[in-house]
XYZ file of C-alpha atoms in Angstrom:
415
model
C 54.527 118.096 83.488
C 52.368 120.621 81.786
C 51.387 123.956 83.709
C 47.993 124.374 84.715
C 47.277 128.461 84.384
C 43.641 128.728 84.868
C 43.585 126.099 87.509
C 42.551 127.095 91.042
C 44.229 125.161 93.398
C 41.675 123.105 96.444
C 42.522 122.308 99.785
C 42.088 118.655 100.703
C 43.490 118.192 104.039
C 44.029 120.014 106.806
C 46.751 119.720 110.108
C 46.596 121.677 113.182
C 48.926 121.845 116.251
C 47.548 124.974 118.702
C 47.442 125.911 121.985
C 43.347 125.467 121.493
C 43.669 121.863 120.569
C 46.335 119.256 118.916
C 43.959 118.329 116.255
C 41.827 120.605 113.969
C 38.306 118.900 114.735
C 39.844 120.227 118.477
C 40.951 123.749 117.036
C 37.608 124.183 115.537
C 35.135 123.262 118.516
C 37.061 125.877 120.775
C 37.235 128.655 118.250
C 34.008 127.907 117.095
C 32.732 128.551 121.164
C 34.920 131.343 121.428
C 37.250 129.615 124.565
C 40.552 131.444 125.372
C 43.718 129.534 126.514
C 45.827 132.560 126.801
C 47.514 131.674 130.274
C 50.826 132.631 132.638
C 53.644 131.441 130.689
C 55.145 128.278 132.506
C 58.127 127.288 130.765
C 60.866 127.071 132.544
C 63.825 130.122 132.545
C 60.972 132.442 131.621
C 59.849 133.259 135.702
C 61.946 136.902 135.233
C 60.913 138.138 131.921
C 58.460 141.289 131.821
C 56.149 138.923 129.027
C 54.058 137.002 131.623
C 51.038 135.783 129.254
C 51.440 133.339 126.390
C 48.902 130.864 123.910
C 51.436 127.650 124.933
C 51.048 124.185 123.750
C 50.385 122.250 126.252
C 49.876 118.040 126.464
C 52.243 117.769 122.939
C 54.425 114.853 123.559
C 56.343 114.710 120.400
C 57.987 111.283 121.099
C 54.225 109.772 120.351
C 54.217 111.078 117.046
C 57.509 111.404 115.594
C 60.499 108.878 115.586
C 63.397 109.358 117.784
C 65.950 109.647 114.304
C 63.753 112.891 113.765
C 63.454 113.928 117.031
C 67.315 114.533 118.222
C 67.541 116.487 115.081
C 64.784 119.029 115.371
C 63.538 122.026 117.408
C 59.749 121.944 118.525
C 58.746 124.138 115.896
C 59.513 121.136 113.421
C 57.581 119.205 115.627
C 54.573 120.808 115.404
C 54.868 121.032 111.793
C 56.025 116.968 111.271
C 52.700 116.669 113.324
C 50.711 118.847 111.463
C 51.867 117.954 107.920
C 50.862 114.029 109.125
C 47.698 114.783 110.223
C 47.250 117.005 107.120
C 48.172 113.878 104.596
C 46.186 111.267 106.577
C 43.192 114.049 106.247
C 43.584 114.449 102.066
C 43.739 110.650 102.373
C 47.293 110.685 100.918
C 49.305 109.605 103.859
C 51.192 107.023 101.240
C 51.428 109.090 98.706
C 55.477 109.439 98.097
C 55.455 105.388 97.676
C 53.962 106.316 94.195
C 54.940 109.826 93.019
C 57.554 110.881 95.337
C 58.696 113.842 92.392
C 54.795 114.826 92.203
C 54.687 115.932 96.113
C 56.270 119.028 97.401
C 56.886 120.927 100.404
C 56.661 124.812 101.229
C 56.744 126.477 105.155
C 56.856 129.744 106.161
C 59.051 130.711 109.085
C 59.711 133.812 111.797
C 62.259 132.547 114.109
C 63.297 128.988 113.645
C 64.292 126.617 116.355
C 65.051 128.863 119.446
C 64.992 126.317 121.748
C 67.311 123.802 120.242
C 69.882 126.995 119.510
C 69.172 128.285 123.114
C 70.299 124.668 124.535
C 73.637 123.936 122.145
C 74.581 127.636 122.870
C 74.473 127.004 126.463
C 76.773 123.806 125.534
C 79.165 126.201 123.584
C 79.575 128.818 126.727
C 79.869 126.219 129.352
C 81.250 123.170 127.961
C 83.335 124.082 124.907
C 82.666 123.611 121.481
C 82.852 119.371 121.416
C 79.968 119.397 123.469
C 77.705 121.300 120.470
C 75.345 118.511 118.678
C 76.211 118.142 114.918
C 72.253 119.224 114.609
C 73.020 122.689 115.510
C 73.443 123.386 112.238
C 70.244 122.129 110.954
C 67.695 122.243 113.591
C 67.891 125.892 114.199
C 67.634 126.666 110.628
C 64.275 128.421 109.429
C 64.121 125.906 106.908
C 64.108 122.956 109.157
C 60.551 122.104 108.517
C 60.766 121.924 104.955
C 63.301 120.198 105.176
C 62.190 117.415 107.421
C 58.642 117.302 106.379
C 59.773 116.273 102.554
C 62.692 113.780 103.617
C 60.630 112.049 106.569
C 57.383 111.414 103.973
C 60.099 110.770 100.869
C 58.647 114.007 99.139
C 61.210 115.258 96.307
C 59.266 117.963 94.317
C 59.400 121.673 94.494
C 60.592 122.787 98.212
C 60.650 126.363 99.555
C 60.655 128.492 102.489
C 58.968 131.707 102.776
C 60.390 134.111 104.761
C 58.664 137.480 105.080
C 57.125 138.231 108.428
C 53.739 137.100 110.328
C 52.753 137.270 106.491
C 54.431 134.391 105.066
C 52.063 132.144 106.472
C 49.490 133.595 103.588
C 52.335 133.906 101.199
C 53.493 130.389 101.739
C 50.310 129.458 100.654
C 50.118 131.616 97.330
C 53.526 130.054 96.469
C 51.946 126.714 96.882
C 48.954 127.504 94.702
C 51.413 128.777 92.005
C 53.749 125.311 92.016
C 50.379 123.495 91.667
C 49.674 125.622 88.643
C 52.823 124.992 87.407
C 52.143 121.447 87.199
C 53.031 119.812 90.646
C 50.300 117.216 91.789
C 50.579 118.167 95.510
C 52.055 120.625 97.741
C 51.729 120.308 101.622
C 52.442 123.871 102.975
C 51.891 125.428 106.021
C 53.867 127.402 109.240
C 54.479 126.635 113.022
C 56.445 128.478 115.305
C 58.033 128.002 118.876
C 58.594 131.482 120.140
C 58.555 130.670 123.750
C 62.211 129.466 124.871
C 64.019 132.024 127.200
C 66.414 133.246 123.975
C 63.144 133.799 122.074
C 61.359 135.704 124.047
C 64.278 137.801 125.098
C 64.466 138.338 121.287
C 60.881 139.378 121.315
C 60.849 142.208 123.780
C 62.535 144.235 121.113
C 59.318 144.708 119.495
C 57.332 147.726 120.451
C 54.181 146.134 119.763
C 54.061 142.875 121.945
C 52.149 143.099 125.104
C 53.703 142.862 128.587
C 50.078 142.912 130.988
C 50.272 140.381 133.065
C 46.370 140.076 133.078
C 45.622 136.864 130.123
C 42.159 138.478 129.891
C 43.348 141.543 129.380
C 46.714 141.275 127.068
C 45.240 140.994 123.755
C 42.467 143.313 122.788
C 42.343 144.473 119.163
C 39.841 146.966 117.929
C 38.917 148.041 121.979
C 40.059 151.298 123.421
C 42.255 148.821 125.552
C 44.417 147.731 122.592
C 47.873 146.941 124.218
C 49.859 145.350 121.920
C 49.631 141.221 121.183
C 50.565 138.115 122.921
C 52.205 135.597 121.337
C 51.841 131.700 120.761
C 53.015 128.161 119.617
C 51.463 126.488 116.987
C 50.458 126.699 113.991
C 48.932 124.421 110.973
C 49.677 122.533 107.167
C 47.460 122.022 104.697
C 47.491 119.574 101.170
C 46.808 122.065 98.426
C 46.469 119.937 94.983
C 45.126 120.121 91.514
C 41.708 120.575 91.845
C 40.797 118.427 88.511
C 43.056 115.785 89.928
C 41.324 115.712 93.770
C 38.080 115.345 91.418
C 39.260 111.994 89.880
C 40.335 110.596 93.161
C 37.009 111.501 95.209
C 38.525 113.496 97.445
C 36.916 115.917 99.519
C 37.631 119.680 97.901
C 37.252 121.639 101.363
C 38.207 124.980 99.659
C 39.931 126.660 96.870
C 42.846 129.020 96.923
C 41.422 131.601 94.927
C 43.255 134.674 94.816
C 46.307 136.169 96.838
C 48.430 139.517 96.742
C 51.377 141.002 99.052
C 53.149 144.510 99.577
C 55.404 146.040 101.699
C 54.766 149.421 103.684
C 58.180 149.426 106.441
C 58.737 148.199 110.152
C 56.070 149.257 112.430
C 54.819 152.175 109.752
C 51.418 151.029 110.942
C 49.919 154.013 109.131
C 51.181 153.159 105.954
C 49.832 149.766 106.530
C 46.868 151.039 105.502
C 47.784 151.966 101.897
C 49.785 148.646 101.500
C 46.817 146.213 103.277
C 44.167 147.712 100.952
C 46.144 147.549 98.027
C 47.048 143.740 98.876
C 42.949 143.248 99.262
C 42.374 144.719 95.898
C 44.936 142.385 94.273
C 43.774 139.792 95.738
C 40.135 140.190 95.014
C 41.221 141.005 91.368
C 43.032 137.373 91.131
C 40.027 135.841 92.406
C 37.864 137.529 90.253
C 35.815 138.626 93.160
C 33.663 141.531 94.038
C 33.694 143.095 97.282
C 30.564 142.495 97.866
C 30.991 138.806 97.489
C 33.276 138.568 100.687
C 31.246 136.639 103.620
C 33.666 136.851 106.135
C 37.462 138.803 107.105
C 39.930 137.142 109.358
C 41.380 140.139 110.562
C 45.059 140.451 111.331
C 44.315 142.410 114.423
C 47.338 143.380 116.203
C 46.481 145.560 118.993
C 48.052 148.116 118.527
C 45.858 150.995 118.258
C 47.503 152.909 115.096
C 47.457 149.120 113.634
C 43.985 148.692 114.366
C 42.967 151.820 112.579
C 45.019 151.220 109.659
C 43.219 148.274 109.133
C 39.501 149.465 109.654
C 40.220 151.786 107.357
C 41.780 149.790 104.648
C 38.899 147.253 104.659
C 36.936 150.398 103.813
C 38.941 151.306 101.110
C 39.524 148.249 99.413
C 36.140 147.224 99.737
C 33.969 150.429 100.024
C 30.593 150.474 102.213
C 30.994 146.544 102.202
C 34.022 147.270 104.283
C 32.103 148.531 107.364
C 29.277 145.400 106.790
C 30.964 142.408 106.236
C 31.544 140.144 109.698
C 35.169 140.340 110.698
C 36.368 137.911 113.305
C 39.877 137.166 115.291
C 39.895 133.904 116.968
C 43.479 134.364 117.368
C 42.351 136.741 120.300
C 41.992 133.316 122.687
C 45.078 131.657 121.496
C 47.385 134.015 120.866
C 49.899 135.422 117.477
C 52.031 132.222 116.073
C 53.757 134.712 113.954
C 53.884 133.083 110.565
C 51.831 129.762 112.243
C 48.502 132.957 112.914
C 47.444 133.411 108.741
C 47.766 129.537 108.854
C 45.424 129.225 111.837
C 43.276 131.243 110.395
C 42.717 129.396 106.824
C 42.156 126.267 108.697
C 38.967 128.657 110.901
C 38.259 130.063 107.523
C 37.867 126.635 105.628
C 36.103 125.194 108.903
C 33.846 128.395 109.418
C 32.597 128.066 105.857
C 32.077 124.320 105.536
C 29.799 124.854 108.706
C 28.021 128.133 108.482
C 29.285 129.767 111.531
C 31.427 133.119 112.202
C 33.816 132.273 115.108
C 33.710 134.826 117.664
C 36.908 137.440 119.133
C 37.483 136.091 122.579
C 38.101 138.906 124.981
C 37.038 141.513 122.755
C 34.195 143.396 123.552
C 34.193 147.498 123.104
C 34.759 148.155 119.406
C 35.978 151.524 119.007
C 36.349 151.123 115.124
C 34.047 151.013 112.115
C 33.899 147.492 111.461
C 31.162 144.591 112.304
C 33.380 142.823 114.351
C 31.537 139.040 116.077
C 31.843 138.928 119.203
C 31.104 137.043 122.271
C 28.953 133.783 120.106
C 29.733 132.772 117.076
C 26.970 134.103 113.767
C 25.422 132.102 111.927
C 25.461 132.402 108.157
C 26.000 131.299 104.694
C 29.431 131.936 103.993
C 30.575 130.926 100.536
C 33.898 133.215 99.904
C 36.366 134.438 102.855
C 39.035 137.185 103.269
C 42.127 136.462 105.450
C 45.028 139.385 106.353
C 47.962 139.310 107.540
C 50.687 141.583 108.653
C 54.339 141.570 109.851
C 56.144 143.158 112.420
C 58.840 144.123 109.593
C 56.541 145.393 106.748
C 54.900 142.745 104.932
C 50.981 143.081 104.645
C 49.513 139.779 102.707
C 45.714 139.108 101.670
C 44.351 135.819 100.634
C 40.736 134.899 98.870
C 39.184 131.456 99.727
C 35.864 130.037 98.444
C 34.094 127.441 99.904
C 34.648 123.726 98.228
C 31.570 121.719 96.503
C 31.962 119.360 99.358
C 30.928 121.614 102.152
C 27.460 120.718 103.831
C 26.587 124.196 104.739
């Protein structure tokens, strides 16, 4: 197949799986009305841990949407993501789509942790049973590339794979390397992260990390950009989209909800939040230059917002650098405020918001936010109203990675 070099790549469908709602219509309506789900933690084994507050999943009975064969095999991160990628298809109206091309679909994910739980529970096998007690899936299900994996095999998908695996940011990256095997010439890639981070093992694994938040308050945890900033909570969840030719989306009628139009990453060290600065605005700038965008054409920032306050600052101040006086201006929003960090499932959450926010002319708000004690228009309590035609998403990992992505509005949008 020919390469497509000058072809910006559209989003047709869209999956979600958060702990705001199991569908994106769901997702939307509660981010859009700024509701917050961050709660106690309930799963079970976690009772003793100092990380009491959690954006969980709750109501996802994965036997309802997957088959058993998949099931045994998988951790509940690949669930979300076998549910997500499904309801992603059936949205892009492609849902039969490997029948006819199987070579012309492929598959990309991002992951942070892979399948905690499943490892947690075979480990436990290995300690107190003995080894002949340890699944044969062990091997798999655990895997960071699980998703992939399953996604392509279950739907009969055999073009390009890959996994992306560079912090929180991979979500955005994930994407870019989606765009780019479009350009190269693949019909359709469904990509897209979700994470489980909430099994005992995980979060034990977690509390190594100097910038997650142990208050015990869910109204209080997460507060990026206040005075209060305490670190972040995290969540399950996350979302897929179909990313395709848009020339070939054209010819089939389908419904272009945005374009992928320009992407750039760096790397600035673990938990060097100052440096993020340098590396964040530098990532903005190459991504607005790939887009071929001004900074005064950006509408809208999903910030990365990680509450912690040297984070918070680096990022205030590398909107204003990379973007100048349009950097203090432009609305910046964080719905992830009410539903937590999915690690590399958050960017993902946040393109599906974008695409949503821009299709119907409305800024989600930053639940629980309230004192802004940095330069930056951040919307807050209700969400804005406005015309929103281009939008800015960051993204930032706990390792180093700092990732910016550029998304205009499709022709299909009724805003």
């Amino acid at each position: 197949m020919s390469g497509r070099p000058n072809q910006r790549t559209a989003v047709t469908g869209i999956g979600v799986v958060a702990p705001n709602g199991l569908s994106t219509d769901t997702y939307w309506k509660s981010v859009k009305e700024g509701l917050t789900v961050l709660d106690r933690i309930t799963r079970e084994g976690c009772e003793h841990l100092p990380l009491r507050v959690a954006g969980e999943v709750r109501e996802f009975d994965p036997s309802a949407l997957i088959e058993e064969t998949f099931l045994v095999q998988t951790d509940r991160f690949t669930h979300f993501a076998m549910a997500a990628a499904c309801a992603a298809l059936e949205d892009a109206g492609l849902s039969g789509i490997a029948a006819d091309s199987p070579y012309s679909v492929g598959v990309v994910t991002a992951a942070g942790s892979g399948g905690g739980e499943f490892g947690q529970r075979e480990l436990q096998k290995l300690w107190g049973q003995g080894s002949r007690f340890v699944g044969p899936y062990q091997s798999i299900a655990w895997f960071y590339a699980a998703s992939t994996g399953q996604i392509s095999i279950r739907s009969g998908f055999k073009g390009p794979c890959g996994v992306v695996a560079s912090d929180e940011a991979g979500g955005l990256d994930a994407v870019a390397h989606a765009a780019r095997t479009v350009r190269r010439g693949t019909d359709v890639v469904v990509v897209g992260a979700a994470e489980a981070p909430l099994a005992p093992y995980s979060m034990v694994c977690q509390l190594g990390y100097p910038e997650l938040s142990t208050v015990d308050d869910p109204a209080r945890a997460y507060r990026p950009f206040t005075s209060a900033a305490c670190g972040f909570v995290p969540a399950e969840g996350g979302a897929v989209l179909v990313v395709e030719d848009a020339d070939r989306a054209h010819r089939r009628d389908a419904v272009v909800r945005a374009t992928v139009a320009g992407h750039a990453a760096t790397f600035t060290g673990a938990s060097r939040w100052d440096r993020s600065r340098e590396g964040l605005a530098q990532a903005i700038r190459g991504a607005l230059d790939e887009a071929g965008c001004a900074p005064e054409e950006i509408d809208v920032v999903f910030a990365d917002a990680l509450g912690i306050p040297e984070a918070d600052r680096a990022e205030a101040l590398a909107l204003a650098d990379a973007l100048g006086p349009h950097g203090t201006r432009v609305p910046v929003t964080a719905p992830k405020t009410g539903v937590g960090r999915s690690y590399c499932g958050a960017p993902l959450l946040d393109i599906a918001a974008a695409v949503m926010a821009m299709e119907h002319g409305q800024i989600p708000p930053t639940p629980n936010v309230f004192d802004i004690c940095h330069e930056i228009d951040l919307v807050t309590s209700t969400a804005r109203p406005a015309e929103l035609r281009t939008a800015l998403i960051l993204s930032r990992g706990l390792m180093g990675s700092n990732a910016a992505l550029v998304l205009r509005r499709g022709p299909g949008s009724t805003a």
